């Protein structure tokens, strides 16, 4: 989907997010497939890199929704690729596949954007805070099934390679919508310098493709070298 107008710093920040994501996944692969046991991606700096990348993607996606001509088509496209990831990871590991990862979350959030965009900012702020609270509350609950995993309601045995439920992460998406209204009410860049023609912004403009191909490339290289 071609946006109505590109804002240079948005692509640049998305490019930074993709670099952080690639870094996190590389460290994850080195830990899991190369035996680099000193890497800890569940806490500390590596965990911070991964979460920062995800939160940046979520926030920037919300901002970009206001610049898109067709968020329904955009959301369905993201969900299509999310489904492919689900199928591929299921065949890789049926007990630990990705069934509600970052792309699943982003696809649904983009589809919900037209609904939330009708709300005033104070209501979006309330819903964002509520989402975060519910996410933390639901994390302590254990169900007998995983049918409500999209809302962070799962059984104690649930596991996934990548998990971004609507609660609490919808809070970041709604927060991004508020930031768009505050800083980009006229869809104009806030910076004077040209951030469009550089490598980082290039990565940002092609973030979905990079997201889809970088892990297979990493795993192929690891397989060849090991």
PDB file of C-alpha atoms in Angstrom:
ATOM      1  CA  UNK A   1       0.000   0.000   0.000  1.00  0.00           C
ATOM      2  CA  UNK A   2       1.411   3.376  -1.018  1.00  0.00           C
ATOM      3  CA  UNK A   3       0.777   5.988   1.664  1.00  0.00           C
ATOM      4  CA  UNK A   4      -0.717   9.376   0.908  1.00  0.00           C
ATOM      5  CA  UNK A   5       2.517  11.063   1.903  1.00  0.00           C
ATOM      6  CA  UNK A   6       5.695   9.724   3.438  1.00  0.00           C
ATOM      7  CA  UNK A   7       7.139  11.398   6.513  1.00  0.00           C
ATOM      8  CA  UNK A   8      10.910  10.994   6.410  1.00  0.00           C
ATOM      9  CA  UNK A   9      11.526  10.440  10.100  1.00  0.00           C
ATOM     10  CA  UNK A  10       8.848   7.740  10.274  1.00  0.00           C
ATOM     11  CA  UNK A  11      10.690   5.596   7.719  1.00  0.00           C
ATOM     12  CA  UNK A  12      13.967   6.380   9.497  1.00  0.00           C
ATOM     13  CA  UNK A  13      12.632   5.300  12.896  1.00  0.00           C
ATOM     14  CA  UNK A  14      11.101   2.183  11.343  1.00  0.00           C
ATOM     15  CA  UNK A  15      14.527   1.440   9.881  1.00  0.00           C
ATOM     16  CA  UNK A  16      16.085   1.696  13.333  1.00  0.00           C
ATOM     17  CA  UNK A  17      13.400  -0.669  14.625  1.00  0.00           C
ATOM     18  CA  UNK A  18      14.196  -3.223  11.913  1.00  0.00           C
ATOM     19  CA  UNK A  19      17.918  -3.031  12.741  1.00  0.00           C
ATOM     20  CA  UNK A  20      17.142  -3.668  16.415  1.00  0.00           C
ATOM     21  CA  UNK A  21      14.879  -6.575  15.455  1.00  0.00           C
ATOM     22  CA  UNK A  22      17.527  -8.143  13.217  1.00  0.00           C
ATOM     23  CA  UNK A  23      20.066  -7.762  16.024  1.00  0.00           C
ATOM     24  CA  UNK A  24      17.731  -9.447  18.512  1.00  0.00           C
ATOM     25  CA  UNK A  25      16.917 -12.354  16.205  1.00  0.00           C
ATOM     26  CA  UNK A  26      20.590 -12.864  15.351  1.00  0.00           C
ATOM     27  CA  UNK A  27      21.466 -13.071  19.049  1.00  0.00           C
ATOM     28  CA  UNK A  28      18.500 -15.402  19.599  1.00  0.00           C
ATOM     29  CA  UNK A  29      19.685 -17.707  16.814  1.00  0.00           C
ATOM     30  CA  UNK A  30      23.258 -17.720  18.114  1.00  0.00           C
ATOM     31  CA  UNK A  31      21.940 -18.753  21.518  1.00  0.00           C
ATOM     32  CA  UNK A  32      19.479 -21.403  20.341  1.00  0.00           C
ATOM     33  CA  UNK A  33      21.274 -22.888  17.340  1.00  0.00           C
ATOM     34  CA  UNK A  34      24.970 -22.182  17.927  1.00  0.00           C
ATOM     35  CA  UNK A  35      25.209 -22.811  21.651  1.00  0.00           C
ATOM     36  CA  UNK A  36      26.253 -19.321  22.705  1.00  0.00           C
ATOM     37  CA  UNK A  37      25.006 -19.872  26.242  1.00  0.00           C
ATOM     38  CA  UNK A  38      26.215 -16.511  27.574  1.00  0.00           C
ATOM     39  CA  UNK A  39      23.453 -14.762  25.578  1.00  0.00           C
ATOM     40  CA  UNK A  40      20.298 -14.169  27.625  1.00  0.00           C
ATOM     41  CA  UNK A  41      17.391 -12.935  25.527  1.00  0.00           C
ATOM     42  CA  UNK A  42      14.809 -13.312  28.289  1.00  0.00           C
ATOM     43  CA  UNK A  43      16.123 -10.364  30.294  1.00  0.00           C
ATOM     44  CA  UNK A  44      18.826  -7.729  30.269  1.00  0.00           C
ATOM     45  CA  UNK A  45      20.149  -5.802  27.234  1.00  0.00           C
ATOM     46  CA  UNK A  46      19.141  -8.367  24.598  1.00  0.00           C
ATOM     47  CA  UNK A  47      15.575  -8.537  25.926  1.00  0.00           C
ATOM     48  CA  UNK A  48      15.482  -4.727  25.952  1.00  0.00           C
ATOM     49  CA  UNK A  49      16.594  -4.597  22.312  1.00  0.00           C
ATOM     50  CA  UNK A  50      13.809  -6.968  21.266  1.00  0.00           C
ATOM     51  CA  UNK A  51      11.031  -5.206  23.165  1.00  0.00           C
ATOM     52  CA  UNK A  52      12.183  -1.757  22.059  1.00  0.00           C
ATOM     53  CA  UNK A  53      12.040  -2.901  18.448  1.00  0.00           C
ATOM     54  CA  UNK A  54       8.533  -4.344  18.859  1.00  0.00           C
ATOM     55  CA  UNK A  55       7.150  -1.277  20.638  1.00  0.00           C
ATOM     56  CA  UNK A  56       8.655   0.991  17.988  1.00  0.00           C
ATOM     57  CA  UNK A  57       7.021  -1.065  15.234  1.00  0.00           C
ATOM     58  CA  UNK A  58       3.648  -0.978  16.983  1.00  0.00           C
ATOM     59  CA  UNK A  59       3.749   2.769  17.616  1.00  0.00           C
ATOM     60  CA  UNK A  60       4.997   3.617  14.119  1.00  0.00           C
ATOM     61  CA  UNK A  61       2.375   1.365  12.528  1.00  0.00           C
ATOM     62  CA  UNK A  62      -0.346   3.289  14.356  1.00  0.00           C
ATOM     63  CA  UNK A  63       1.072   6.580  13.107  1.00  0.00           C
ATOM     64  CA  UNK A  64       1.327   5.231   9.558  1.00  0.00           C
ATOM     65  CA  UNK A  65      -2.318   4.128   9.547  1.00  0.00           C
ATOM     66  CA  UNK A  66      -3.361   7.771   9.255  1.00  0.00           C
ATOM     67  CA  UNK A  67      -1.209   8.057   6.130  1.00  0.00           C
ATOM     68  CA  UNK A  68      -2.575   4.942   4.425  1.00  0.00           C
ATOM     69  CA  UNK A  69      -5.246   5.009   1.721  1.00  0.00           C
ATOM     70  CA  UNK A  70      -6.705   1.618   2.631  1.00  0.00           C
ATOM     71  CA  UNK A  71      -6.076   0.174   6.093  1.00  0.00           C
ATOM     72  CA  UNK A  72      -8.433  -2.751   5.488  1.00  0.00           C
ATOM     73  CA  UNK A  73      -6.328  -3.959   2.570  1.00  0.00           C
ATOM     74  CA  UNK A  74      -3.149  -3.209   4.502  1.00  0.00           C
ATOM     75  CA  UNK A  75      -4.328  -5.116   7.572  1.00  0.00           C
ATOM     76  CA  UNK A  76      -5.424  -8.132   5.540  1.00  0.00           C
ATOM     77  CA  UNK A  77      -2.067  -8.177   3.758  1.00  0.00           C
ATOM     78  CA  UNK A  78      -0.227  -8.256   7.085  1.00  0.00           C
ATOM     79  CA  UNK A  79      -2.513 -11.023   8.379  1.00  0.00           C
ATOM     80  CA  UNK A  80      -1.900 -13.042   5.214  1.00  0.00           C
ATOM     81  CA  UNK A  81       1.832 -13.055   5.881  1.00  0.00           C
ATOM     82  CA  UNK A  82       1.164 -13.746   9.560  1.00  0.00           C
ATOM     83  CA  UNK A  83      -0.755 -16.864   8.521  1.00  0.00           C
ATOM     84  CA  UNK A  84       2.168 -17.995   6.391  1.00  0.00           C
ATOM     85  CA  UNK A  85       4.461 -17.620   9.396  1.00  0.00           C
ATOM     86  CA  UNK A  86       2.022 -19.654  11.491  1.00  0.00           C
ATOM     87  CA  UNK A  87       1.998 -22.490   8.956  1.00  0.00           C
ATOM     88  CA  UNK A  88       5.774 -22.520   8.462  1.00  0.00           C
ATOM     89  CA  UNK A  89       6.580 -22.438  12.183  1.00  0.00           C
ATOM     90  CA  UNK A  90       3.961 -25.112  12.872  1.00  0.00           C
ATOM     91  CA  UNK A  91       5.739 -27.532  10.567  1.00  0.00           C
ATOM     92  CA  UNK A  92       9.028 -26.512  12.180  1.00  0.00           C
ATOM     93  CA  UNK A  93       7.793 -27.073  15.758  1.00  0.00           C
ATOM     94  CA  UNK A  94       4.102 -27.995  16.309  1.00  0.00           C
ATOM     95  CA  UNK A  95       4.450 -27.478  20.073  1.00  0.00           C
ATOM     96  CA  UNK A  96       5.997 -24.010  19.918  1.00  0.00           C
ATOM     97  CA  UNK A  97       4.811 -22.365  16.710  1.00  0.00           C
ATOM     98  CA  UNK A  98       3.820 -18.710  16.241  1.00  0.00           C
ATOM     99  CA  UNK A  99       0.033 -18.374  16.430  1.00  0.00           C
ATOM    100  CA  UNK A 100      -0.264 -14.765  17.608  1.00  0.00           C
ATOM    101  CA  UNK A 101       3.009 -12.999  16.976  1.00  0.00           C
ATOM    102  CA  UNK A 102       3.827  -9.406  16.150  1.00  0.00           C
ATOM    103  CA  UNK A 103       2.397  -9.621  12.607  1.00  0.00           C
ATOM    104  CA  UNK A 104      -0.874 -11.121  13.851  1.00  0.00           C
ATOM    105  CA  UNK A 105      -1.137  -8.287  16.349  1.00  0.00           C
ATOM    106  CA  UNK A 106      -0.294  -5.586  13.809  1.00  0.00           C
ATOM    107  CA  UNK A 107      -2.718  -6.971  11.223  1.00  0.00           C
ATOM    108  CA  UNK A 108      -5.647  -6.962  13.638  1.00  0.00           C
ATOM    109  CA  UNK A 109      -4.693  -3.551  15.039  1.00  0.00           C
ATOM    110  CA  UNK A 110      -4.582  -2.034  11.553  1.00  0.00           C
ATOM    111  CA  UNK A 111      -8.034  -3.486  10.820  1.00  0.00           C
ATOM    112  CA  UNK A 112      -9.318  -1.965  14.070  1.00  0.00           C
ATOM    113  CA  UNK A 113      -7.798   1.443  13.304  1.00  0.00           C
ATOM    114  CA  UNK A 114     -10.867   2.888  11.488  1.00  0.00           C
ATOM    115  CA  UNK A 115     -12.988   1.985  14.521  1.00  0.00           C
ATOM    116  CA  UNK A 116     -10.649   3.527  17.090  1.00  0.00           C
ATOM    117  CA  UNK A 117      -9.885   6.554  14.926  1.00  0.00           C
ATOM    118  CA  UNK A 118     -13.400   7.880  15.565  1.00  0.00           C
ATOM    119  CA  UNK A 119     -12.658   8.221  19.279  1.00  0.00           C
ATOM    120  CA  UNK A 120     -11.355  11.429  20.894  1.00  0.00           C
ATOM    121  CA  UNK A 121      -7.793  11.324  22.198  1.00  0.00           C
ATOM    122  CA  UNK A 122      -8.790  11.267  25.864  1.00  0.00           C
ATOM    123  CA  UNK A 123     -10.828   8.102  25.251  1.00  0.00           C
ATOM    124  CA  UNK A 124      -7.930   6.521  23.355  1.00  0.00           C
ATOM    125  CA  UNK A 125      -5.686   7.309  26.328  1.00  0.00           C
ATOM    126  CA  UNK A 126      -8.162   5.670  28.701  1.00  0.00           C
ATOM    127  CA  UNK A 127      -8.394   2.559  26.518  1.00  0.00           C
ATOM    128  CA  UNK A 128      -4.602   2.410  26.202  1.00  0.00           C
ATOM    129  CA  UNK A 129      -4.177   2.451  29.976  1.00  0.00           C
ATOM    130  CA  UNK A 130      -6.984  -0.087  30.373  1.00  0.00           C
ATOM    131  CA  UNK A 131      -5.313  -2.379  27.838  1.00  0.00           C
ATOM    132  CA  UNK A 132      -2.034  -2.280  29.748  1.00  0.00           C
ATOM    133  CA  UNK A 133      -3.774  -2.960  33.061  1.00  0.00           C
ATOM    134  CA  UNK A 134      -5.760  -5.872  31.626  1.00  0.00           C
ATOM    135  CA  UNK A 135      -2.646  -7.315  30.035  1.00  0.00           C
ATOM    136  CA  UNK A 136      -0.864  -7.384  33.375  1.00  0.00           C
ATOM    137  CA  UNK A 137      -3.898  -8.807  35.178  1.00  0.00           C
ATOM    138  CA  UNK A 138      -4.514 -11.515  32.588  1.00  0.00           C
ATOM    139  CA  UNK A 139      -0.865 -12.586  32.705  1.00  0.00           C
ATOM    140  CA  UNK A 140      -1.492 -14.030  36.173  1.00  0.00           C
ATOM    141  CA  UNK A 141      -4.533 -16.070  35.102  1.00  0.00           C
ATOM    142  CA  UNK A 142      -4.361 -19.663  33.911  1.00  0.00           C
ATOM    143  CA  UNK A 143      -7.202 -21.079  31.832  1.00  0.00           C
ATOM    144  CA  UNK A 144      -7.844 -24.668  30.847  1.00  0.00           C
ATOM    145  CA  UNK A 145      -7.617 -23.729  27.154  1.00  0.00           C
ATOM    146  CA  UNK A 146      -5.962 -21.261  24.766  1.00  0.00           C
ATOM    147  CA  UNK A 147      -8.984 -20.094  22.781  1.00  0.00           C
ATOM    148  CA  UNK A 148      -8.610 -16.551  24.141  1.00  0.00           C
ATOM    149  CA  UNK A 149      -4.865 -16.277  23.587  1.00  0.00           C
ATOM    150  CA  UNK A 150      -5.369 -13.100  21.529  1.00  0.00           C
ATOM    151  CA  UNK A 151      -6.281 -11.364  24.802  1.00  0.00           C
ATOM    152  CA  UNK A 152      -3.428 -12.849  26.878  1.00  0.00           C
ATOM    153  CA  UNK A 153      -5.716 -15.448  28.413  1.00  0.00           C
ATOM    154  CA  UNK A 154      -3.934 -18.787  28.117  1.00  0.00           C
ATOM    155  CA  UNK A 155      -3.272 -22.037  29.907  1.00  0.00           C
ATOM    156  CA  UNK A 156      -0.170 -22.567  32.024  1.00  0.00           C
ATOM    157  CA  UNK A 157       1.304 -24.797  29.312  1.00  0.00           C
ATOM    158  CA  UNK A 158       0.959 -22.282  26.464  1.00  0.00           C
ATOM    159  CA  UNK A 159       4.154 -21.414  24.629  1.00  0.00           C
ATOM    160  CA  UNK A 160       5.022 -19.664  21.395  1.00  0.00           C
ATOM    161  CA  UNK A 161       8.135 -18.495  19.593  1.00  0.00           C
ATOM    162  CA  UNK A 162       6.601 -15.022  19.346  1.00  0.00           C
ATOM    163  CA  UNK A 163       3.617 -13.734  21.327  1.00  0.00           C
ATOM    164  CA  UNK A 164       2.074 -10.256  21.162  1.00  0.00           C
ATOM    165  CA  UNK A 165      -1.522 -10.382  22.470  1.00  0.00           C
ATOM    166  CA  UNK A 166      -3.898  -7.437  22.156  1.00  0.00           C
ATOM    167  CA  UNK A 167      -3.550  -6.837  25.880  1.00  0.00           C
ATOM    168  CA  UNK A 168      -1.310  -5.059  26.826  1.00  0.00           C
ATOM    169  CA  UNK A 169       0.198  -4.179  23.422  1.00  0.00           C
ATOM    170  CA  UNK A 170      -2.927  -2.489  22.114  1.00  0.00           C
ATOM    171  CA  UNK A 171      -1.956   0.225  24.573  1.00  0.00           C
ATOM    172  CA  UNK A 172       1.145   0.998  22.504  1.00  0.00           C
ATOM    173  CA  UNK A 173      -0.890   1.084  19.289  1.00  0.00           C
ATOM    174  CA  UNK A 174      -3.475   3.473  20.743  1.00  0.00           C
ATOM    175  CA  UNK A 175      -0.634   5.541  22.151  1.00  0.00           C
ATOM    176  CA  UNK A 176       0.806   5.786  18.648  1.00  0.00           C
ATOM    177  CA  UNK A 177      -2.535   7.081  17.376  1.00  0.00           C
ATOM    178  CA  UNK A 178      -2.442   9.810  20.024  1.00  0.00           C
ATOM    179  CA  UNK A 179       1.144  10.735  19.112  1.00  0.00           C
ATOM    180  CA  UNK A 180       0.096  11.068  15.468  1.00  0.00           C
ATOM    181  CA  UNK A 181      -2.614  13.553  16.413  1.00  0.00           C
ATOM    182  CA  UNK A 182      -0.237  15.572  18.583  1.00  0.00           C
ATOM    183  CA  UNK A 183       2.866  15.713  16.398  1.00  0.00           C
ATOM    184  CA  UNK A 184       1.531  15.159  12.860  1.00  0.00           C
ATOM    185  CA  UNK A 185      -1.908  16.774  12.641  1.00  0.00           C
ATOM    186  CA  UNK A 186      -1.116  18.027   9.121  1.00  0.00           C
ATOM    187  CA  UNK A 187       0.938  15.000   8.032  1.00  0.00           C
ATOM    188  CA  UNK A 188       4.077  17.124   7.761  1.00  0.00           C
ATOM    189  CA  UNK A 189       7.603  16.196   8.817  1.00  0.00           C
ATOM    190  CA  UNK A 190       8.953  17.688  12.046  1.00  0.00           C
ATOM    191  CA  UNK A 191      12.597  17.714  10.970  1.00  0.00           C
ATOM    192  CA  UNK A 192      14.357  20.024   8.554  1.00  0.00           C
ATOM    193  CA  UNK A 193      16.903  17.552   7.193  1.00  0.00           C
ATOM    194  CA  UNK A 194      16.142  15.052   4.447  1.00  0.00           C
ATOM    195  CA  UNK A 195      15.854  11.579   5.966  1.00  0.00           C
ATOM    196  CA  UNK A 196      14.452   9.832   2.904  1.00  0.00           C
ATOM    197  CA  UNK A 197      17.567   9.005   0.891  1.00  0.00           C
ATOM    198  CA  UNK A 198      19.641   6.890   3.266  1.00  0.00           C
ATOM    199  CA  UNK A 199      20.120   3.214   4.030  1.00  0.00           C
ATOM    200  CA  UNK A 200      18.222   3.237   7.327  1.00  0.00           C
ATOM    201  CA  UNK A 201      15.140   4.799   5.741  1.00  0.00           C
ATOM    202  CA  UNK A 202      15.414   2.296   2.889  1.00  0.00           C
ATOM    203  CA  UNK A 203      15.203  -0.498   5.449  1.00  0.00           C
ATOM    204  CA  UNK A 204      12.209   1.222   7.001  1.00  0.00           C
ATOM    205  CA  UNK A 205      10.365   1.430   3.689  1.00  0.00           C
ATOM    206  CA  UNK A 206      10.857  -2.310   3.124  1.00  0.00           C
ATOM    207  CA  UNK A 207      10.462  -3.493   6.713  1.00  0.00           C
ATOM    208  CA  UNK A 208       7.811  -6.143   6.000  1.00  0.00           C
ATOM    209  CA  UNK A 209       9.909  -7.868   3.346  1.00  0.00           C
ATOM    210  CA  UNK A 210      12.980  -7.736   5.571  1.00  0.00           C
ATOM    211  CA  UNK A 211      10.988  -9.153   8.471  1.00  0.00           C
ATOM    212  CA  UNK A 212       9.842 -12.087   6.356  1.00  0.00           C
ATOM    213  CA  UNK A 213      13.214 -13.034   4.859  1.00  0.00           C
ATOM    214  CA  UNK A 214      15.865 -12.251   7.470  1.00  0.00           C
ATOM    215  CA  UNK A 215      15.280 -15.254   9.751  1.00  0.00           C
ATOM    216  CA  UNK A 216      15.334 -17.849   6.928  1.00  0.00           C
ATOM    217  CA  UNK A 217      18.578 -16.255   5.724  1.00  0.00           C
ATOM    218  CA  UNK A 218      20.102 -16.411   9.210  1.00  0.00           C
ATOM    219  CA  UNK A 219      19.084 -20.038   9.668  1.00  0.00           C
ATOM    220  CA  UNK A 220      20.422 -20.985   6.235  1.00  0.00           C
ATOM    221  CA  UNK A 221      23.789 -19.367   6.999  1.00  0.00           C
ATOM    222  CA  UNK A 222      23.953 -21.092  10.388  1.00  0.00           C
ATOM    223  CA  UNK A 223      23.108 -24.424   8.770  1.00  0.00           C
ATOM    224  CA  UNK A 224      25.894 -23.969   6.199  1.00  0.00           C
ATOM    225  CA  UNK A 225      28.502 -22.862   8.733  1.00  0.00           C
ATOM    226  CA  UNK A 226      27.710 -25.491  11.339  1.00  0.00           C
TER     227      UNK A 226
END
